XYZ file of C-alpha atoms in Angstrom:
261
model
C -16.639 -26.184 31.639
C -18.640 -22.963 31.640
C -19.445 -20.793 34.628
C -22.434 -18.543 35.273
C -22.787 -15.663 37.695
C -26.013 -16.466 39.257
C -28.610 -13.791 39.224
C -26.130 -11.283 37.639
C -24.847 -12.333 34.195
C -24.875 -14.964 31.629
C -22.624 -17.857 30.849
C -19.468 -16.320 29.456
C -16.729 -18.921 29.631
C -16.476 -22.382 28.202
C -14.023 -24.939 26.802
C -11.110 -23.656 24.759
C -11.732 -23.583 20.997
C -10.506 -26.655 19.103
C -7.692 -24.686 17.530
C -6.332 -23.439 20.810
C -6.562 -26.983 22.385
C -4.711 -28.352 19.404
C -2.044 -25.627 19.665
C -1.545 -26.340 23.329
C -1.065 -30.066 22.619
C 1.351 -29.142 19.817
C 3.164 -26.883 22.187
C 3.810 -29.796 24.505
C 4.410 -32.530 21.973
C 6.150 -30.768 18.933
C 9.421 -29.711 20.686
C 9.694 -33.244 22.037
C 9.331 -34.883 18.681
C 11.799 -32.452 17.063
C 14.332 -32.828 19.794
C 13.912 -36.726 19.398
C 14.473 -36.390 15.739
C 17.723 -34.491 16.385
C 19.149 -37.076 18.698
C 20.997 -39.002 16.014
C 22.787 -35.793 15.030
C 23.473 -34.354 18.440
C 27.182 -35.116 18.455
C 27.621 -33.317 15.063
C 24.942 -30.605 15.314
C 26.050 -27.529 17.290
C 23.910 -26.672 20.297
C 23.243 -23.181 18.833
C 21.819 -24.694 15.656
C 19.789 -27.149 17.649
C 18.319 -24.456 19.736
C 17.554 -22.345 16.649
C 15.544 -25.266 15.141
C 13.484 -25.502 18.369
C 12.937 -21.818 18.231
C 11.311 -22.234 14.841
C 8.965 -24.877 16.281
C 7.957 -22.332 19.038
C 7.263 -19.711 16.457
C 5.063 -22.078 14.464
C 3.098 -23.209 17.470
C 2.577 -19.499 18.626
C 1.555 -18.379 15.097
C -1.070 -21.113 14.822
C -2.374 -20.948 18.421
C -2.319 -18.564 21.315
C 0.176 -16.775 23.427
C -0.295 -19.567 26.038
C 0.400 -22.190 23.470
C 3.621 -20.425 22.474
C 4.729 -20.158 26.102
C 4.079 -23.801 26.632
C 6.022 -24.530 23.466
C 8.965 -22.428 24.756
C 9.117 -24.197 28.067
C 8.830 -27.631 26.438
C 11.619 -26.728 23.922
C 13.921 -25.592 26.682
C 13.233 -28.821 28.764
C 13.769 -31.161 25.896
C 16.827 -29.353 24.566
C 18.383 -29.922 28.056
C 17.161 -33.562 28.275
C 17.951 -34.819 24.808
C 20.637 -32.557 23.311
C 23.036 -31.510 26.074
C 25.406 -33.542 28.187
C 24.794 -35.624 30.317
C 22.114 -36.946 27.968
C 18.703 -38.045 29.102
C 18.846 -36.134 32.283
C 17.808 -32.594 33.248
C 21.301 -31.828 34.426
C 23.780 -29.651 32.339
C 27.464 -29.980 32.844
C 28.745 -27.175 30.618
C 28.261 -23.476 31.446
C 27.811 -22.737 27.699
C 24.945 -25.265 27.460
C 23.281 -23.622 30.410
C 23.436 -20.300 28.758
C 22.060 -21.636 25.493
C 19.145 -23.329 27.317
C 18.343 -20.047 29.121
C 18.512 -18.144 25.860
C 16.361 -20.678 24.078
C 13.763 -20.275 26.824
C 13.874 -16.477 26.700
C 13.953 -16.179 23.011
C 11.114 -18.724 22.766
C 8.908 -16.769 25.001
C 9.569 -13.514 23.260
C 8.896 -14.906 19.788
C 5.812 -16.605 21.153
C 4.538 -13.285 22.389
C 5.400 -11.514 19.023
C 3.861 -14.234 16.932
C 0.588 -14.368 18.940
C 0.494 -10.600 18.777
C 0.932 -10.581 15.025
C -1.881 -13.073 14.684
C -4.211 -11.017 16.898
C -3.401 -7.880 14.783
C -4.282 -9.827 11.574
C -7.701 -10.804 13.146
C -8.347 -7.271 14.293
C -7.517 -5.836 10.715
C -9.978 -8.213 9.012
C -12.619 -7.426 11.612
C -12.009 -3.712 11.380
C -12.773 -3.871 7.611
C -16.191 -5.246 8.531
C -16.735 -2.615 11.139
C -15.884 0.194 8.784
C -18.113 -1.148 6.223
C -21.059 -0.988 8.627
C -20.166 2.570 9.501
C -19.852 3.715 5.902
C -22.977 2.021 4.810
C -25.004 3.623 7.566
C -23.431 7.039 6.806
C -24.556 6.643 3.163
C -28.067 5.828 4.307
C -28.173 8.732 6.698
C -27.402 11.002 3.717
C -29.836 9.373 1.262
C -32.749 8.121 3.297
C -36.024 10.073 3.031
C -37.117 9.002 6.481
C -35.210 8.733 9.766
C -37.208 5.534 10.487
C -35.315 3.860 7.590
C -32.028 4.661 9.396
C -33.499 3.405 12.742
C -34.608 0.111 11.186
C -31.313 -0.337 9.453
C -29.266 0.334 12.590
C -31.547 -2.076 14.625
C -30.451 -4.781 12.238
C -26.886 -3.788 12.288
C -26.798 -3.831 16.145
C -28.501 -7.102 16.366
C -25.828 -8.704 14.166
C -22.785 -6.760 15.553
C -23.633 -7.414 19.251
C -25.139 -10.853 18.855
C -28.457 -9.794 20.182
C -31.705 -11.666 20.493
C -33.664 -8.520 20.152
C -33.417 -4.818 19.583
C -36.047 -2.104 19.594
C -35.945 1.691 19.518
C -37.743 4.047 21.859
C -38.263 7.611 20.737
C -37.581 10.361 23.262
C -38.318 8.321 26.409
C -36.169 7.646 29.504
C -38.267 5.356 31.600
C -36.670 3.152 34.235
C -32.903 2.654 34.919
C -31.723 -0.049 32.585
C -28.082 -0.889 32.188
C -26.385 1.551 29.727
C -23.876 1.082 26.941
C -21.920 4.317 27.126
C -19.841 6.332 24.631
C -16.619 4.523 25.724
C -18.066 1.139 25.008
C -18.281 0.364 28.766
C -21.541 -0.792 30.284
C -22.816 0.611 33.585
C -25.539 -0.500 35.949
C -26.629 2.452 38.069
C -23.336 4.153 38.915
C -21.342 0.960 38.867
C -19.175 -0.274 35.894
C -20.198 -3.659 34.774
C -17.510 -6.163 33.949
C -19.014 -7.451 30.685
C -16.129 -9.757 29.762
C -16.266 -11.476 33.149
C -19.888 -11.347 34.073
C -21.628 -11.300 30.767
C -24.533 -9.039 29.820
C -26.517 -7.675 32.796
C -29.989 -9.101 33.159
C -32.750 -7.448 31.188
C -32.338 -4.893 28.464
C -29.363 -2.574 28.002
C -29.916 0.904 26.598
C -27.824 2.647 23.940
C -28.704 6.233 23.650
C -28.874 8.247 20.437
C -28.006 11.989 20.451
C -28.337 14.544 17.744
C -26.571 17.840 18.019
C -26.058 17.305 21.750
C -29.743 16.476 22.381
C -31.089 13.148 23.511
C -33.500 11.844 20.861
C -34.143 8.187 21.724
C -32.516 4.885 22.593
C -31.987 1.388 21.365
C -33.025 -1.185 23.892
C -30.615 -4.146 23.536
C -31.651 -7.744 24.524
C -28.574 -9.965 24.749
C -28.247 -13.088 22.773
C -26.931 -16.484 24.015
C -23.507 -16.160 22.355
C -20.223 -14.701 23.558
C -20.173 -10.993 24.611
C -19.115 -8.561 21.878
C -15.543 -7.178 22.035
C -14.884 -3.468 22.934
C -14.329 -2.576 19.316
C -17.794 -3.933 18.304
C -19.328 -2.019 21.151
C -17.576 1.225 20.049
C -18.901 0.653 16.499
C -22.398 0.297 18.001
C -22.051 3.608 19.681
C -21.018 5.142 16.410
C -24.070 3.707 14.645
C -26.304 5.115 17.468
C -24.653 8.521 16.897
C -25.419 8.272 13.167
C -29.066 7.462 14.003
C -29.133 10.508 16.209
C -27.847 12.586 13.381
C -30.616 11.337 11.123
C -33.234 11.911 13.706
C -31.974 15.525 14.376
C -32.028 16.289 10.670
C -35.653 14.890 10.420
C -36.924 17.266 13.189
C -39.056 16.583 16.297
C -40.639 13.191 16.608
C -44.152 12.980 17.886
C -43.567 10.193 20.291
C -42.352 11.404 23.646
């Protein structure tokens, strides 16, 4: 269920993605099914080997899903290891000290590998995304060097910002600073007046948000961003947007003064 901050921001949260919901379900069910499959062998299988098998299940869930799914899988694995594979069977009591130690280690190791697997998955996503970000920056830099008109760069960056930030509209104002709209700053943070705006929690502020373009330290214009209905852009995307605005500023500075404003 989504939530909206009335009068302040836009809808920013919603149901978990299908993949994450499936991973959470797998985190609950997969350790149980594996532990159940090991029941016929529990008298011959060492508890250490059984625990290692369950750790593999935790890693698989964490790699496919989220950190939360991995943590749920670790807790489920520890519980079902205790219930199905340690004496007394089919209770959550443990009679042997070694089994208690194995259960605790299973839980700790499961939580650690879940964290690492989820982190590795996130890094893979970031790497792929970064390649796209770098391509935008390089393409714009080439255009800044080759374009005969700064307007060409402005139009190009408007399109890039619209796609990059998921905007419904983007326009450029030459040399004007009218009003006090929200601002996307150099650090990728949005401010409203003197207050930092929590974009991830509250969504875009109402109205347009400005992204200023500077050339050689001088203010030359600003992009006016109209948010779209989709999710808010991550910090990396916002930092790339700032870089594109700086490249626009460099093109405008090279082109010389603009008549407007």
